[in-house]
Coordinates of C-alpha atoms in Angstrom, one line a residue:
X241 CA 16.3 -23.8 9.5
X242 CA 19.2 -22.0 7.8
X243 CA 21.1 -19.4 9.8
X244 CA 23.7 -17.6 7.8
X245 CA 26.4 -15.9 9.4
X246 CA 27.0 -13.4 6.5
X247 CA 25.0 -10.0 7.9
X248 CA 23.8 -8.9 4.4
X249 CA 22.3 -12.1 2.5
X250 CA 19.7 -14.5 3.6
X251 CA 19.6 -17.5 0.8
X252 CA 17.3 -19.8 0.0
X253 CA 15.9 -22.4 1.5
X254 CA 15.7 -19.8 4.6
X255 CA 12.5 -19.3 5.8
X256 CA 10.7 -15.9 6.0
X257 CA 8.2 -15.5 8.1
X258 CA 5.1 -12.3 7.1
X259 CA 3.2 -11.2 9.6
X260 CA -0.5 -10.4 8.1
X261 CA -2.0 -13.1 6.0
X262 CA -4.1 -10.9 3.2
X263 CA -3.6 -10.6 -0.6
X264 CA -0.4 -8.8 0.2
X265 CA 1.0 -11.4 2.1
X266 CA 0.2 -13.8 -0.3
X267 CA 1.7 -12.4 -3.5
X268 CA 5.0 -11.7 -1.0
X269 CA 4.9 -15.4 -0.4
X270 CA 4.2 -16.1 -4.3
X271 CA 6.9 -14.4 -5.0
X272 CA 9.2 -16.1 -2.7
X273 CA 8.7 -19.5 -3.1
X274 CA 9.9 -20.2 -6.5
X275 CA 13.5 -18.2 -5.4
X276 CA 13.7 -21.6 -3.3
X277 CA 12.6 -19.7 0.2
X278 CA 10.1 -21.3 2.7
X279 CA 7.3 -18.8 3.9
X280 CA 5.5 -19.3 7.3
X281 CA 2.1 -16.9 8.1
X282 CA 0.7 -15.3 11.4
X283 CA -2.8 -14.6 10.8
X284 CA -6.1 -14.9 13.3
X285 CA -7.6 -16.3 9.9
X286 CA -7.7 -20.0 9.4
X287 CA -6.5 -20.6 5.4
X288 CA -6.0 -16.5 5.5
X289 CA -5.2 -15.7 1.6
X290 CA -1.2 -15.4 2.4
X291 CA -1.7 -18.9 4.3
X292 CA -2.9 -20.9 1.4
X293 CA 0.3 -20.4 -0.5
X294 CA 2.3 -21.0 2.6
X295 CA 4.8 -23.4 4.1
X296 CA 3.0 -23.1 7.5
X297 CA 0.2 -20.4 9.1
X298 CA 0.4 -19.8 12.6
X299 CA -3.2 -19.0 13.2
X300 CA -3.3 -16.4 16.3
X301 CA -4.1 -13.0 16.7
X302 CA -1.2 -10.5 15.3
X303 CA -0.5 -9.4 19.2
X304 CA -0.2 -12.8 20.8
X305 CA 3.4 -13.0 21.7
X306 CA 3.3 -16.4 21.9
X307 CA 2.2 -16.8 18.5
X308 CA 4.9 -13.8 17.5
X309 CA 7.6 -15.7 19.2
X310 CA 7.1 -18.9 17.5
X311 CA 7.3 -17.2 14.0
X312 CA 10.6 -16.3 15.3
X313 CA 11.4 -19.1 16.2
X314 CA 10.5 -20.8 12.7
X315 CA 12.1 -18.1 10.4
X316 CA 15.2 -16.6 9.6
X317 CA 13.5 -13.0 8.9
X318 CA 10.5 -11.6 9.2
X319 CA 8.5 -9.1 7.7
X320 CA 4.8 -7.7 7.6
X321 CA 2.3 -6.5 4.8
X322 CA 0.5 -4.1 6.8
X323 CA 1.6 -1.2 9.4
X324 CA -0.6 -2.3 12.4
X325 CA 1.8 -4.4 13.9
X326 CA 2.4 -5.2 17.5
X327 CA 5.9 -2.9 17.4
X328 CA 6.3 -4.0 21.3
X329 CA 6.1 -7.9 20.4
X330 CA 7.7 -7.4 17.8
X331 CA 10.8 -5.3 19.4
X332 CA 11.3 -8.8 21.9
X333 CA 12.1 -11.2 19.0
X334 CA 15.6 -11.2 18.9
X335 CA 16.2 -13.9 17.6
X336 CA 15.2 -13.4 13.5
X337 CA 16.2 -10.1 11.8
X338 CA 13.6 -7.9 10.7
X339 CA 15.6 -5.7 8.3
X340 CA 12.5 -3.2 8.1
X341 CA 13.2 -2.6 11.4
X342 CA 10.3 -1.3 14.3
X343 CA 10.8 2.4 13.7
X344 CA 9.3 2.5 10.2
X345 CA 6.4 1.1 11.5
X346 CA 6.5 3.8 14.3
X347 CA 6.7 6.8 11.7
X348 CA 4.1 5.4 9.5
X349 CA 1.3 4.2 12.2
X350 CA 0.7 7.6 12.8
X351 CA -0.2 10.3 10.6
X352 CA 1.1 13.3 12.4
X353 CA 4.7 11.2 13.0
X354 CA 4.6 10.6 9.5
X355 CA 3.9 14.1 8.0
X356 CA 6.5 15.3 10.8
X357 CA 9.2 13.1 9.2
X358 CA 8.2 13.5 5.9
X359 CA 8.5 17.0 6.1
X360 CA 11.6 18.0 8.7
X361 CA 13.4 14.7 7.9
X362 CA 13.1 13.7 4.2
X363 CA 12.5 17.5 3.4
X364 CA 10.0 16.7 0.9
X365 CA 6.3 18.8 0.7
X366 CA 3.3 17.8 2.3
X367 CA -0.1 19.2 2.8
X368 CA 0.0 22.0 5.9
X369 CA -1.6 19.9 9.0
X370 CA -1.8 20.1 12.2
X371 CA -2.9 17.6 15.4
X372 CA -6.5 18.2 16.6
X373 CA -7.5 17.2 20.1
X374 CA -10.6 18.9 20.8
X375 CA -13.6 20.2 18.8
X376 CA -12.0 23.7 19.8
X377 CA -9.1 22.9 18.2
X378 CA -10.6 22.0 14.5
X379 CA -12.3 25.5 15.4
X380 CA -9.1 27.1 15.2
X381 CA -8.0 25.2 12.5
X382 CA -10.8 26.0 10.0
X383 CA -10.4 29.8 11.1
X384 CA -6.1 29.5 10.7
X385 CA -5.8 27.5 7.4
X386 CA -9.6 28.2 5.8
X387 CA -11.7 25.6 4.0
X388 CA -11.7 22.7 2.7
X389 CA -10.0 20.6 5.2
X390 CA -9.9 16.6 5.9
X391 CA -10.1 15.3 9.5
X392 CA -8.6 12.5 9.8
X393 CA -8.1 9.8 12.4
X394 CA -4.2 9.6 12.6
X395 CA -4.1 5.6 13.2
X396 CA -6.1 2.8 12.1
X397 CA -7.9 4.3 8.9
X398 CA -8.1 2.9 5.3
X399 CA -10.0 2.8 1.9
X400 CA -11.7 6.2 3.7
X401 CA -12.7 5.1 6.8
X402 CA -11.9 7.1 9.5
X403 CA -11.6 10.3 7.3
X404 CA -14.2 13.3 6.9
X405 CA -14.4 16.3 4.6
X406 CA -14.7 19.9 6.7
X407 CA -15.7 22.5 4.0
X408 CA -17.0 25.1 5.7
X409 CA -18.1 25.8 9.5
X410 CA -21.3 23.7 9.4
X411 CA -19.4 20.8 9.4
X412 CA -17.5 21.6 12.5
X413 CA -21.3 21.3 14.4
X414 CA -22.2 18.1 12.9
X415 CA -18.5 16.8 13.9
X416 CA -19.5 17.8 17.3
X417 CA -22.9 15.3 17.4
X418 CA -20.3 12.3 17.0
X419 CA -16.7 13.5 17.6
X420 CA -14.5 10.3 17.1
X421 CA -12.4 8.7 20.3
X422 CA -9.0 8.9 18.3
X423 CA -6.2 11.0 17.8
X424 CA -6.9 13.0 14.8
X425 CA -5.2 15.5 12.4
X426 CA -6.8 18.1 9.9
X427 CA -5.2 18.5 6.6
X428 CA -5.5 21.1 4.6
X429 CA -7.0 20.0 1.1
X430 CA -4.9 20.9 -2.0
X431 CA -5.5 21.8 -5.5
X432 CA -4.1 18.6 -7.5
X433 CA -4.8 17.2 -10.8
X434 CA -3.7 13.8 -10.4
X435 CA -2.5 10.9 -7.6
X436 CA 0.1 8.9 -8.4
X437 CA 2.4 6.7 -6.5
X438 CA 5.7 5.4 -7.0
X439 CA 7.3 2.0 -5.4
X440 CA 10.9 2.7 -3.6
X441 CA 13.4 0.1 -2.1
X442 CA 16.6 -0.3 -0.9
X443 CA 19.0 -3.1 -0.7
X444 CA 21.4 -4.0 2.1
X445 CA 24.6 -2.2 0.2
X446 CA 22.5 1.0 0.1
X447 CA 21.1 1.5 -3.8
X448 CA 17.6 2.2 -4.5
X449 CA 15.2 1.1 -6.9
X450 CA 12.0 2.9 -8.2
X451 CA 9.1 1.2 -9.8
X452 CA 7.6 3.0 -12.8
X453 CA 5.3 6.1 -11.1
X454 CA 1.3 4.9 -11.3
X455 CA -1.7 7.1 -11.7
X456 CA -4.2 6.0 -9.7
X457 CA -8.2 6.8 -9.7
X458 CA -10.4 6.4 -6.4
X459 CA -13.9 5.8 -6.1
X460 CA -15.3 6.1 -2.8
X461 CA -11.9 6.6 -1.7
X462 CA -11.1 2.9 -2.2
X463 CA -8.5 2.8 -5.3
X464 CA -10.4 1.6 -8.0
X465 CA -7.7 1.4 -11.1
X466 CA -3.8 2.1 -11.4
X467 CA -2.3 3.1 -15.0
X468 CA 1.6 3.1 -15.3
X469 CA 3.3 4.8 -16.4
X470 CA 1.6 7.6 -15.3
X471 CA 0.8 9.7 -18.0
X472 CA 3.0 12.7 -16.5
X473 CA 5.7 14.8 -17.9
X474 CA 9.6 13.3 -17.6
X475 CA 9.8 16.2 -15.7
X476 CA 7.1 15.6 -12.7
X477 CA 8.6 11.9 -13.2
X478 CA 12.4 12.6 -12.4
X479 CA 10.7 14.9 -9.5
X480 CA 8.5 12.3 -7.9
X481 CA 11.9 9.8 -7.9
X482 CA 13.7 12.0 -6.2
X483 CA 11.4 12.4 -3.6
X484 CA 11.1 8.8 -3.5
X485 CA 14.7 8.5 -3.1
X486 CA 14.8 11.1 -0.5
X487 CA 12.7 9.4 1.9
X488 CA 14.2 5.9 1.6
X489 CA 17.4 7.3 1.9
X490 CA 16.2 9.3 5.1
X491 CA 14.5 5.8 6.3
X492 CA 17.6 3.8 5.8
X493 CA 14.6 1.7 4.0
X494 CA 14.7 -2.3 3.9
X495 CA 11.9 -3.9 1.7
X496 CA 9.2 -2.0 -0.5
X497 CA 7.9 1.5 0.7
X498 CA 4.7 2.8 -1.5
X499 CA 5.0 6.5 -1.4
X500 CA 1.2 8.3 -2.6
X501 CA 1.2 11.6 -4.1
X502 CA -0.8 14.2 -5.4
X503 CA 0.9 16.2 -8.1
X504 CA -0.3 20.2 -10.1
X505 CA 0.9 19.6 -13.4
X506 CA 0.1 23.7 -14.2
X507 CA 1.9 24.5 -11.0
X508 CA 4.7 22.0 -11.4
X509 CA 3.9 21.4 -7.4
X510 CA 4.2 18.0 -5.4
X511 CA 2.9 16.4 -2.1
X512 CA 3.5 13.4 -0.7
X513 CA 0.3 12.1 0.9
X514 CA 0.8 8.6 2.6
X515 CA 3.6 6.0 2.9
X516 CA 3.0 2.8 3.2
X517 CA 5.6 0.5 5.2
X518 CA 5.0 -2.9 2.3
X519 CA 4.1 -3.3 -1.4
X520 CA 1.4 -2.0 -1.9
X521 CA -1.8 -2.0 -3.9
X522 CA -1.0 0.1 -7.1
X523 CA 2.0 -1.6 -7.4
X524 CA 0.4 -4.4 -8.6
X525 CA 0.7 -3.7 -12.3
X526 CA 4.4 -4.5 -11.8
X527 CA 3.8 -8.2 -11.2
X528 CA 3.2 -8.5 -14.9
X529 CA 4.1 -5.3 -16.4
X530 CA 8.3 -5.0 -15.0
X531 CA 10.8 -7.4 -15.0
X532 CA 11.0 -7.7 -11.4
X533 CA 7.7 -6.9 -9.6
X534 CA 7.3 -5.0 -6.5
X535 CA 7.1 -8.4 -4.4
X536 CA 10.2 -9.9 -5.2
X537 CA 11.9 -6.9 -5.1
X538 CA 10.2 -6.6 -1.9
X539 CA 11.8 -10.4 -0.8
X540 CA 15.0 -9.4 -2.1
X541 CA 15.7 -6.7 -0.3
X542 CA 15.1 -8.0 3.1
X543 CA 17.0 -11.0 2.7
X544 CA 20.0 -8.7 0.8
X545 CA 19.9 -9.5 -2.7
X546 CA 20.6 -6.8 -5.2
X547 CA 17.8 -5.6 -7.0
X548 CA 18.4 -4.9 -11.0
X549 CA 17.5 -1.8 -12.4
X550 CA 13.4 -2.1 -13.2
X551 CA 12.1 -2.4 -16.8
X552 CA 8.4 -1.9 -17.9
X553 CA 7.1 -3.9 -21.2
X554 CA 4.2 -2.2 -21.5
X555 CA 1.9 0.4 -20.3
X556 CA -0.3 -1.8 -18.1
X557 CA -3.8 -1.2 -16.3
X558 CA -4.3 -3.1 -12.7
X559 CA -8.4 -2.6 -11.8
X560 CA -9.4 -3.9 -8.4
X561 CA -12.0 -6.2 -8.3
X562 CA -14.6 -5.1 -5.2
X563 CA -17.2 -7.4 -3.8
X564 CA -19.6 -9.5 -6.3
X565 CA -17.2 -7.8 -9.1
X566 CA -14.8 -10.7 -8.4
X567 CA -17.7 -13.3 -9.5
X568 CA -18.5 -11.1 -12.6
X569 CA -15.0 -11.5 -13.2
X570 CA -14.5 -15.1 -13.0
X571 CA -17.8 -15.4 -14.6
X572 CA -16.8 -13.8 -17.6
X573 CA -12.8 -15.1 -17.5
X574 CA -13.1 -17.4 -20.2
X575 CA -13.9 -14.3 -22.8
X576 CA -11.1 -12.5 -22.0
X577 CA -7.4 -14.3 -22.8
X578 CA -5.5 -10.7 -22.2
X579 CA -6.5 -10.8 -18.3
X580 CA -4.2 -11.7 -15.7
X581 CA -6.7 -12.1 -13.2
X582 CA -6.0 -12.4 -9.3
X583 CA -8.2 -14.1 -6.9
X584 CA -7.1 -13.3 -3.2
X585 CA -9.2 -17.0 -2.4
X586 CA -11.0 -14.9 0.7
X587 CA -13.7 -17.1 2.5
X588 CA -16.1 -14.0 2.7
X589 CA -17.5 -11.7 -0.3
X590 CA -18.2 -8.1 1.2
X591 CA -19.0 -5.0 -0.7
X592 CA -16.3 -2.6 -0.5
X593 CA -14.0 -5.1 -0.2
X594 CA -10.6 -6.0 -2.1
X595 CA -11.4 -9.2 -3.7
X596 CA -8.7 -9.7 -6.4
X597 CA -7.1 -7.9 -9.4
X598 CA -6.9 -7.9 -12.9
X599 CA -3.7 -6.3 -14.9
X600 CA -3.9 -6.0 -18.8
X601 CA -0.8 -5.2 -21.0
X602 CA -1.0 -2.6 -24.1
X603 CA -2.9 0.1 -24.9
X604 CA -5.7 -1.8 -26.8
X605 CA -6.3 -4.1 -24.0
X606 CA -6.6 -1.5 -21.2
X607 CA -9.3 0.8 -23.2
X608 CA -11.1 -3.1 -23.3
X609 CA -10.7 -3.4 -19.8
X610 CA -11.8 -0.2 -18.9
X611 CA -15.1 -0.5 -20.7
X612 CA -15.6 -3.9 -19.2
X613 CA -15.2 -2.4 -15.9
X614 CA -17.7 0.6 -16.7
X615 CA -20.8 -1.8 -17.2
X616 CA -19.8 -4.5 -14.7
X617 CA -19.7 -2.8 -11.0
X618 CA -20.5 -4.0 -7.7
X619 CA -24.3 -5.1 -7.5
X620 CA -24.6 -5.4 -11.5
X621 CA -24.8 -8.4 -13.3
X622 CA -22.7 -9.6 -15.3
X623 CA -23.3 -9.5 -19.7
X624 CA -21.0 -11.0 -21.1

């Protein structure tokens, strides 16, 4: 194991040890391997995704401190690919850096923290919200800030879970049948025409990088495609970086931080939504589409390499493949020599559930893409 004694740059062949195993653990550890770096897992999975690709997977539950500690003890820096982390186990290992640090995972764990900082600290817009503890207080919420709201659960939620829509006062009483053991927070819902997210990091001397801004569509609240660039005005696009740059300037940000949006082009007007403490899904694209994708920019930031400036080829679809759509995808693979496909090599197919990617480059092959994906959805089968 290599221990440098220079505080800003771990080099290769150090070992980096991710906490989380998924797909975004193993593109971090795809991305780090052929820079000469050794990448060790923790993941309760046996051959987790992140674990195929590895050096070593420590197979343990995320909040076994044994486990924790003998990551440590095996890497020179550590990192993690999603924001559930065991920040009190983690906190004791002080023997690895973790240049991300424990309090960006505090901020973004927690919805209400991370609105609060968002707001008062990076002094950027977000949707008015306020903490809800008791049926009584939603009450007072849909009679203070009007309809439509989102309740949300302020920990724990993804892809839509743990979320749902208050429009008017009838929801409140069918809340009430099965109000949800969590802290929660109600947002109030704002008139946007577009989401979009942008990819922000920061290197050890200070600079920050953006990744070109996506525009991302939902289905069923699970992101279903990402287009970038965005198809926005230079305008909204110099806006949305500055925010971006606000926030990982105000989080003194090591690694990747995926800031979502929702922008009014009519109004000009912009919210930040979510951050997310890792790459994150609809920076994808950039794997293919940018000279340096979000993952190794990702690696060299936490082990203090400088990160260049970004460059994008060409406009560039990513489309998540959900459930069986990942066998209709490898099913029809061989018609399609424009795909960069991604299999995340999970053991289990489940509907709903991230399975892989696929990213195309140029116009012509997105509008292909897109129609392939319109006929060949979760349950169909596949015509090739």
């Amino acid at each position: 194991m290599i221990k440098k004694t220079d505080a800003n740059v771990i080099l290769p062949p150090a070992t980096i040890g991710i906490i989380g195993g998924g797909q975004l653990g193993r593109m971090m550890a795809l991305a780090a391997k052929p820079m000469g770096y050794r990448v060790g897992i923790l993941d309760p999975t046996p051959d987790s995704p992140a674990g195929q690709v590895a050096d070593f997977q420590i197979t343990a539950e995320y909040n076994d401190a044994t486990a924790l500690a003998k990551l440590a003890d095996e890497s020179d820096v550590i990192t993690y690919e999603f924001e559930n982390v065991d920040q009190n186990a983690l906190s004791q290992q002080s023997n690895v850096r973790i240049p991300q640090g424990i309090a960006l995972l505090d901020i973004t764990s927690n919805r209400i923290q991370e609105k609060t900082f968002i707001r008062d600290e990076a002094q950027v817009p977000v949707a008015d919200f306020v903490e809800i503890k008791t049926p009584a207080d939603l009450e007072k919420a849909i009679l203070s800030m009007g309809t439509p709201l989102i309740l949300k659960t302020t920990s724990g939620g993804y892809d839509g879970h743990g979320q749902w829509d208050i429009n008017d006062i009838a929801d409140l009483a069918e809340m009430k049948k099965h109000w949800p053991n969590a802290q929660l927070i109600v947002e109030k819902k704002i008139q946007f025409t577009r989401e979009v997210s942008v990819m922000v990091t920061r290197s050890a001397n200070g600079d920050i990088t953006t990744w070109p801004i996506a525009e991302n569509n939902h289905q069923h609240h699970i992101l279903k495609t990402s287009l970038a660039p965005a198809n926005i005005s230079h305008q909204l696009a110099q806006k949305i970086e500055d925010i971006a740059t606000k926030i990982a300037t105000a989080l003194s940000l090591r690694g990747v931080l995926g800031v979502e949006l929702f922008i009014n082009e009519s109004t000009e007007e912009i919210w930040v939504n979510e951050l997310a403490p890792r790459p994150h899904n609809s920076g994808h694209y950039s794997i293919e589409a940018t000279t340096i994708s979000q993952f190794e920019g990702h690696i060299r930031s936490i082990v203090g390499l400088p990160i260049p400036q970004i460059e994008c080829f060409k406009p560039a679809l990513m489309l998540n493949l959900l459930g069986d759509e990942l066998i209709q995808a490898r099913q029809a693979l061989a018609n399609h020599p424009e795909w960069h496909f991604h299999d995340y090599g999970k053991a289990v197919v489940k509907q709903h559930r991230k399975m892989g990617h696929i990213t195309v480059l140029g116009e012509d092959n997105i509008a292909k893409l897109l129609n392939w994906a319109a006929t060949h959805q979760e349950g169909t089968e596949d015509e090739q």
